[in-house]
């Protein structure tokens, strides 16, 4: 209970800051750096936040996970607060890279901590579900706070608010989180870590998991790339934020019943990859549904609800499935997760914006969503027909958490 409270409180704080910043970050960057500079800075921040910890995870294993979590949060807090001083563009990029690195280190070590401290798959899923619920509470509140501060001319205060959220999360983690020992006594090289990741992904089961995960994040990325463009073209721009708030609120309401269903299915022996495919299916169905009702703004909420149902099923299961992938090497299994997630989400973000703009002007606003939905459904059908969702050899027996 203490572990769950500490993790969910820390994630609520960090993501309250993160989602306060995310909707207005391009505007804040463009004011001082122009469109090209803003794009460069955003790219640096995104890549760093998603994958920076892969480069140093071998050294992170030498230290207790709780200490690494606190260090990552403090790095992000200090970097965000320094941005309130309006530094010149090169320094701004360095600070965004540092903030992203802190976020990435915290994310990796949180997952490794859970894999070490909670050996049972069902208990891990409950903990990851609680974390996802906290993230969505923050996602429903953060954009309102960030938008209000920027409209009131308080960009500097927003940087301080975000940094303060990460600072409070660091204090919460240090004071409330039970400690676990270091995973390994000596650092591993980047080549060794990548070799281990390649070894993990050589398994047919792991490749199947990686393919489903990458596809799911590709589709998920349309939420923050193509969907805002679609909404700006089809509904009153003043109402765009309502759809994203509806997504976060729907996930909050759906998470508990969905998680109860997932827990029953996992206990009955259903492989996590099977449930991941079902979540990905719902994500893929949401966008064609949204495209079909483009002329009816209120009905677009139906597509948002379907997407939210898929998100409530899919997102916590990604962590659960990768935690089970290599129980003897939590850092390497989550390195694999970060690489797969970064590939799927970054490609999905790029393709979402470019694909929507390219097809929307020629074939209509919903054309890109129909392409994404059709392609994703075809790939999911192929995954279902080929191979099995179970590992080739039984996984080691898991100890039951006390």
Coordinates of C-alpha atoms in Angstrom, one line a residue:
X1 CA 0.0 0.0 0.0
X2 CA 2.8 2.4 0.9
X3 CA 4.6 1.6 -2.4
X4 CA 1.4 2.2 -4.4
X5 CA 0.6 5.5 -2.7
X6 CA 4.2 6.7 -3.2
X7 CA 4.3 5.8 -6.9
X8 CA 0.9 7.2 -7.7
X9 CA 1.5 10.4 -5.8
X10 CA 4.9 10.9 -7.6
X11 CA 3.3 10.2 -11.0
X12 CA 0.4 12.5 -10.3
X13 CA 2.8 15.3 -9.6
X14 CA 5.2 14.7 -12.5
X15 CA 2.4 14.4 -15.0
X16 CA 0.5 17.3 -13.7
X17 CA 3.6 19.3 -14.6
X18 CA 4.1 17.5 -17.8
X19 CA 0.6 17.9 -19.1
X20 CA 0.5 21.5 -18.0
X21 CA 3.4 22.1 -20.3
X22 CA 2.8 19.7 -23.2
X23 CA -0.2 21.5 -24.9
X24 CA 1.6 24.9 -24.8
X25 CA 5.2 24.0 -25.2
X26 CA 5.3 24.7 -29.0
X27 CA 3.9 28.2 -28.4
X28 CA 6.5 28.9 -25.6
X29 CA 9.3 27.7 -27.8
X30 CA 8.2 29.5 -31.0
X31 CA 8.1 32.9 -29.2
X32 CA 11.8 32.9 -28.7
X33 CA 13.1 30.6 -31.5
X34 CA 10.7 30.7 -34.4
X35 CA 9.1 27.7 -36.1
X36 CA 12.3 25.9 -37.1
X37 CA 13.9 26.4 -33.7
X38 CA 10.7 25.2 -31.9
X39 CA 10.6 22.1 -34.0
X40 CA 14.3 21.3 -33.3
X41 CA 13.8 21.9 -29.5
X42 CA 10.7 19.7 -29.5
X43 CA 12.5 16.9 -31.3
X44 CA 15.4 17.0 -28.8
X45 CA 13.0 17.0 -25.8
X46 CA 10.9 14.1 -27.2
X47 CA 13.9 11.9 -28.1
X48 CA 15.6 12.5 -24.8
X49 CA 12.5 11.9 -22.7
X50 CA 11.8 8.6 -24.5
X51 CA 15.2 7.0 -24.9
X52 CA 18.0 8.9 -23.1
X53 CA 18.2 6.4 -20.3
X54 CA 19.0 3.5 -22.7
X55 CA 22.5 5.0 -23.1
X56 CA 23.2 5.0 -19.3
X57 CA 21.1 2.1 -18.0
X58 CA 24.1 -0.1 -17.4
X59 CA 25.4 2.4 -14.9
X60 CA 22.0 2.9 -13.4
X61 CA 21.9 -0.8 -12.4
X62 CA 24.8 -0.2 -10.0
X63 CA 22.7 2.0 -7.8
X64 CA 19.5 1.5 -5.9
X65 CA 16.5 2.2 -8.1
X66 CA 14.9 4.7 -5.6
X67 CA 18.1 6.8 -5.7
X68 CA 18.1 6.9 -9.5
X69 CA 14.4 7.9 -9.5
X70 CA 15.1 10.8 -7.2
X71 CA 18.2 11.9 -9.2
X72 CA 16.1 11.8 -12.5
X73 CA 13.3 13.9 -10.9
X74 CA 15.8 16.4 -9.5
X75 CA 17.5 16.8 -12.9
X76 CA 14.2 17.4 -14.6
X77 CA 13.1 19.9 -11.8
X78 CA 16.3 21.9 -12.0
X79 CA 16.2 22.0 -15.8
X80 CA 12.6 23.2 -16.0
X81 CA 13.1 25.8 -13.4
X82 CA 16.2 27.1 -15.2
X83 CA 14.1 27.6 -18.3
X84 CA 12.2 30.3 -16.5
X85 CA 15.2 32.6 -16.9
X86 CA 14.7 32.7 -20.7
X87 CA 18.1 31.4 -21.7
X88 CA 19.5 31.8 -25.2
X89 CA 18.4 29.1 -27.7
X90 CA 21.5 26.8 -27.4
X91 CA 21.2 26.7 -23.6
X92 CA 17.4 26.2 -23.9
X93 CA 18.0 23.1 -26.1
X94 CA 20.6 21.7 -23.6
X95 CA 18.2 22.3 -20.7
X96 CA 15.4 20.5 -22.6
X97 CA 17.7 17.6 -23.3
X98 CA 18.6 17.5 -19.6
X99 CA 14.9 17.6 -18.5
X100 CA 14.1 14.8 -21.0
X101 CA 17.0 12.8 -19.7
X102 CA 15.7 13.1 -16.1
X103 CA 12.2 12.1 -17.2
X104 CA 13.6 9.1 -19.1
X105 CA 15.8 8.0 -16.2
X106 CA 12.9 8.2 -13.8
X107 CA 10.6 6.3 -16.1
X108 CA 13.1 3.4 -16.6
X109 CA 14.0 3.1 -13.0
X110 CA 10.4 3.2 -11.8
X111 CA 9.6 0.2 -14.1
X112 CA 12.8 -1.6 -13.0
X113 CA 11.9 -0.9 -9.4
X114 CA 8.4 -2.4 -9.8
X115 CA 9.9 -5.5 -11.6
X116 CA 12.3 -6.0 -8.7
X117 CA 10.0 -5.2 -5.8
X118 CA 6.8 -6.9 -7.1
X119 CA 7.6 -10.4 -8.6
X120 CA 3.9 -11.4 -9.2
X121 CA 2.6 -10.4 -12.7
X122 CA -0.9 -9.7 -11.4
X123 CA 0.3 -7.5 -8.6
X124 CA 2.6 -5.6 -11.0
X125 CA -0.4 -5.0 -13.4
X126 CA -2.4 -3.6 -10.5
X127 CA 0.4 -1.2 -9.6
X128 CA 1.0 -0.1 -13.3
X129 CA -2.8 0.4 -13.6
X130 CA -2.8 2.6 -10.5
X131 CA 0.0 4.6 -12.0
X132 CA -1.9 5.0 -15.3
X133 CA -4.9 6.2 -13.4
X134 CA -2.8 8.9 -11.7
X135 CA -1.4 9.9 -15.1
X136 CA -4.9 10.4 -16.5
X137 CA -6.1 12.4 -13.5
X138 CA -3.1 14.7 -14.2
X139 CA -3.9 14.7 -17.9
X140 CA -7.4 16.0 -17.2
X141 CA -6.2 18.8 -15.0
X142 CA -2.8 19.8 -16.4
X143 CA -3.8 21.4 -19.7
X144 CA -6.3 23.7 -18.0
X145 CA -3.6 25.0 -15.6
X146 CA -1.0 25.4 -18.4
X147 CA -3.3 27.1 -20.8
X148 CA -4.5 29.5 -18.1
X149 CA -0.9 30.6 -17.2
X150 CA 0.2 31.1 -20.7
X151 CA -2.9 33.1 -21.6
X152 CA -2.3 35.2 -18.5
X153 CA 1.2 36.0 -19.7
X154 CA 2.9 33.7 -17.1
X155 CA 5.2 31.6 -19.2
X156 CA 8.0 31.9 -16.7
X157 CA 5.6 30.9 -13.9
X158 CA 4.6 27.8 -15.9
X159 CA 8.3 26.7 -16.1
X160 CA 8.5 27.2 -12.3
X161 CA 5.3 25.3 -11.7
X162 CA 6.4 22.3 -13.8
X163 CA 9.8 22.3 -12.0
X164 CA 8.1 22.5 -8.7
X165 CA 5.9 19.5 -9.5
X166 CA 9.0 17.4 -10.3
X167 CA 10.7 18.7 -7.1
X168 CA 7.8 17.6 -5.0
X169 CA 7.7 14.2 -6.7
X170 CA 11.4 13.8 -5.9
X171 CA 10.7 14.5 -2.2
X172 CA 7.7 12.1 -2.2
X173 CA 9.8 9.3 -3.8
X174 CA 12.7 9.8 -1.3
X175 CA 10.5 10.0 1.8
X176 CA 7.7 7.5 1.0
X177 CA 9.2 4.8 -1.4
X178 CA 10.6 1.6 0.2
X179 CA 14.1 1.0 -0.9
X180 CA 15.3 -2.0 -3.0
X181 CA 19.0 -3.0 -3.5
X182 CA 20.9 -2.3 -6.6
X183 CA 20.2 -4.7 -9.5
X184 CA 23.9 -5.3 -10.4
X185 CA 27.3 -4.6 -8.8
X186 CA 29.1 -3.4 -11.9
X187 CA 28.3 -1.3 -14.9
X188 CA 27.6 -2.9 -18.3
X189 CA 28.7 -1.4 -21.6
X190 CA 26.3 0.0 -24.2
X191 CA 27.3 -2.8 -26.6
X192 CA 26.5 -5.4 -24.0
X193 CA 23.1 -3.9 -23.2
X194 CA 22.2 -3.7 -26.9
X195 CA 23.4 -7.3 -27.3
X196 CA 21.1 -8.4 -24.4
X197 CA 18.2 -6.5 -25.9
X198 CA 18.8 -8.1 -29.3
X199 CA 19.0 -11.5 -27.6
X200 CA 15.6 -10.8 -25.9
X201 CA 14.1 -9.8 -29.2
X202 CA 15.4 -12.9 -31.0
X203 CA 12.7 -14.9 -29.3
X204 CA 9.6 -15.3 -31.6
X205 CA 7.4 -14.4 -28.6
X206 CA 9.4 -11.3 -27.9
X207 CA 9.3 -10.2 -31.5
X208 CA 5.6 -10.7 -31.6
X209 CA 5.3 -8.6 -28.4
X210 CA 7.5 -5.9 -29.9
X211 CA 5.5 -5.9 -33.2
X212 CA 2.1 -5.5 -31.3
X213 CA 3.6 -2.9 -29.0
X214 CA 5.1 -0.8 -31.8
X215 CA 1.8 -0.9 -33.7
X216 CA -0.1 0.1 -30.7
X217 CA 2.1 3.1 -30.0
X218 CA 2.0 4.1 -33.7
X219 CA -1.8 4.2 -33.5
X220 CA -1.8 5.8 -30.1
X221 CA 0.5 8.6 -31.4
X222 CA -2.3 9.8 -33.7
X223 CA -4.0 11.2 -30.6
X224 CA -1.4 14.0 -30.3
X225 CA -0.4 14.4 -34.0
X226 CA -3.3 13.9 -36.4
X227 CA -6.3 14.3 -34.1
X228 CA -5.6 17.9 -33.1
X229 CA -5.3 18.8 -36.8
X230 CA -8.6 16.9 -37.5
X231 CA -10.4 18.6 -34.7
X232 CA -9.2 22.1 -35.7
X233 CA -10.6 21.4 -39.2
X234 CA -14.0 19.9 -38.2
X235 CA -15.1 21.5 -34.9
X236 CA -15.1 24.9 -33.2
X237 CA -11.4 25.5 -32.2
X238 CA -12.6 26.7 -28.8
X239 CA -13.9 23.2 -28.1
X240 CA -10.8 21.2 -29.1
X241 CA -9.5 20.9 -25.5
X242 CA -12.8 19.3 -24.5
X243 CA -12.0 16.2 -26.5
X244 CA -8.7 15.7 -24.8
X245 CA -10.2 16.3 -21.4
X246 CA -12.9 13.8 -22.3
X247 CA -10.3 11.2 -23.2
X248 CA -8.5 11.6 -19.8
X249 CA -11.8 11.5 -17.8
X250 CA -13.0 8.4 -19.8
X251 CA -9.8 6.5 -19.0
X252 CA -10.2 7.4 -15.3
X253 CA -13.8 6.0 -15.3
X254 CA -13.0 2.9 -17.4
X255 CA -9.7 1.9 -15.8
X256 CA -11.1 0.1 -12.7
X257 CA -13.6 -2.2 -14.6
X258 CA -11.1 -2.8 -17.4
X259 CA -8.3 -3.7 -14.9
X260 CA -10.6 -6.1 -13.0
X261 CA -11.4 -7.8 -16.3
X262 CA -7.7 -8.0 -17.2
X263 CA -6.8 -9.4 -13.8
X264 CA -9.3 -12.2 -14.2
X265 CA -8.1 -13.0 -17.7
X266 CA -4.4 -13.0 -16.6
X267 CA -5.3 -15.3 -13.7
X268 CA -7.1 -17.6 -16.1
X269 CA -3.9 -17.9 -18.1
X270 CA -4.5 -15.5 -21.0
X271 CA -1.2 -14.3 -22.3
X272 CA -0.6 -10.5 -21.9
X273 CA 0.1 -10.3 -25.7
X274 CA -3.4 -11.5 -26.5
X275 CA -4.9 -8.7 -24.3
X276 CA -2.5 -6.2 -25.9
X277 CA -3.9 -7.1 -29.3
X278 CA -7.4 -6.5 -28.1
X279 CA -6.4 -3.1 -26.7
X280 CA -4.7 -2.3 -30.0
X281 CA -7.8 -3.3 -31.9
X282 CA -9.9 -0.8 -29.9
X283 CA -7.3 2.0 -30.6
X284 CA -7.4 1.2 -34.3
X285 CA -11.2 1.2 -34.5
X286 CA -11.5 4.5 -32.8
X287 CA -10.1 6.6 -35.6
X288 CA -12.2 5.3 -38.5
X289 CA -15.2 5.8 -36.2
X290 CA -14.1 9.4 -35.6
X291 CA -13.7 9.9 -39.3
X292 CA -17.1 8.6 -40.2
X293 CA -18.8 11.0 -37.8
X294 CA -16.7 14.0 -38.7
X295 CA -19.7 16.1 -39.6
X296 CA -21.2 15.6 -36.1
X297 CA -19.0 17.1 -33.4
X298 CA -20.9 15.5 -30.6
X299 CA -20.6 12.0 -32.1
X300 CA -16.8 12.4 -32.2
X301 CA -17.0 11.8 -28.5
X302 CA -18.0 8.2 -29.3
X303 CA -14.7 7.7 -31.1
X304 CA -12.9 9.2 -28.1
X305 CA -14.6 6.8 -25.7
X306 CA -13.6 3.8 -27.8
X307 CA -10.1 5.1 -27.9
X308 CA -10.1 5.6 -24.1
X309 CA -11.3 2.0 -23.6
X310 CA -8.4 0.8 -25.7
X311 CA -6.0 3.0 -23.8
X312 CA -7.2 1.7 -20.4
X313 CA -6.6 -1.8 -21.7
X314 CA -3.4 -1.3 -23.6
X315 CA -1.1 1.1 -21.7
X316 CA -0.8 -0.8 -18.4
X317 CA -0.4 -4.1 -20.2
X318 CA 2.7 -2.9 -22.1
X319 CA 4.6 -2.6 -18.8
X320 CA 3.2 -5.9 -17.5
X321 CA 4.2 -7.8 -20.6
X322 CA 7.7 -6.4 -20.8
X323 CA 8.2 -7.0 -17.1
X324 CA 7.5 -10.7 -17.7
X325 CA 9.7 -10.8 -20.8
X326 CA 13.1 -11.2 -19.0
X327 CA 12.5 -11.4 -15.2
X328 CA 16.2 -12.0 -14.6
X329 CA 17.2 -8.7 -16.4
X330 CA 14.6 -6.0 -15.6
X331 CA 16.7 -3.1 -17.0
X332 CA 17.3 -4.9 -20.3
X333 CA 13.7 -5.9 -20.7
X334 CA 12.6 -2.3 -20.1
X335 CA 15.4 -1.0 -22.4
X336 CA 13.7 -3.2 -25.1
X337 CA 10.4 -1.6 -24.1
X338 CA 11.7 1.9 -24.5
X339 CA 13.3 1.2 -27.9
X340 CA 10.1 -0.4 -29.2
X341 CA 7.9 2.4 -27.8
X342 CA 10.2 5.2 -29.0
X343 CA 10.2 3.6 -32.5
X344 CA 6.4 3.2 -32.7
X345 CA 5.4 6.5 -31.1
X346 CA 8.0 8.7 -33.0
X347 CA 7.1 7.1 -36.3
X348 CA 3.4 7.5 -35.5
X349 CA 3.8 11.1 -34.5
X350 CA 5.6 12.0 -37.7
X351 CA 3.3 9.9 -39.9
X352 CA 0.2 11.3 -38.2
X353 CA 0.9 14.9 -39.0
X354 CA 2.4 14.4 -42.5
X355 CA -0.2 11.8 -43.5
X356 CA -3.1 13.9 -42.3
X357 CA -1.9 17.0 -44.1
X358 CA -1.1 15.1 -47.3
X359 CA -4.3 13.1 -47.6
X360 CA -6.7 15.6 -45.9
X361 CA -6.5 18.2 -48.6
X362 CA -7.1 15.7 -51.4
X363 CA -9.4 13.0 -50.0
X364 CA -11.1 14.6 -47.0
X365 CA -10.5 15.2 -43.4
X366 CA -11.1 11.6 -42.4
X367 CA -9.0 9.9 -45.1
X368 CA -5.8 9.5 -43.0
X369 CA -7.8 7.9 -40.1
X370 CA -9.3 5.4 -42.5
X371 CA -5.9 4.5 -43.8
X372 CA -4.5 4.0 -40.3
X373 CA -7.5 2.0 -39.1
X374 CA -7.5 -0.3 -42.2
X375 CA -3.7 -0.9 -42.0
X376 CA -3.7 -1.6 -38.3
X377 CA -6.7 -4.0 -38.5
X378 CA -5.0 -5.9 -41.3
X379 CA -1.7 -6.2 -39.3
X380 CA -3.6 -7.3 -36.2
X381 CA -5.4 -10.0 -38.3
X382 CA -2.0 -11.2 -39.6
X383 CA -0.6 -11.3 -36.0
X384 CA -3.6 -13.4 -34.9
X385 CA -3.2 -15.9 -37.7
X386 CA 0.5 -16.3 -37.5
X387 CA 2.3 -17.8 -34.4
X388 CA 1.2 -18.0 -30.9
X389 CA 1.0 -15.4 -28.1
X390 CA 2.7 -17.8 -25.6
X391 CA 6.4 -18.1 -25.1
X392 CA 8.1 -21.2 -26.7
X393 CA 9.3 -22.3 -23.2
X394 CA 7.5 -21.8 -19.9
X395 CA 8.5 -18.7 -18.0
X396 CA 10.2 -19.3 -14.7
X397 CA 7.8 -19.7 -11.8
X398 CA 7.1 -16.4 -10.2
X399 CA 7.3 -15.8 -6.5
X400 CA 4.1 -14.5 -5.0
X401 CA 4.5 -11.1 -3.4
X402 CA 3.8 -11.1 0.3

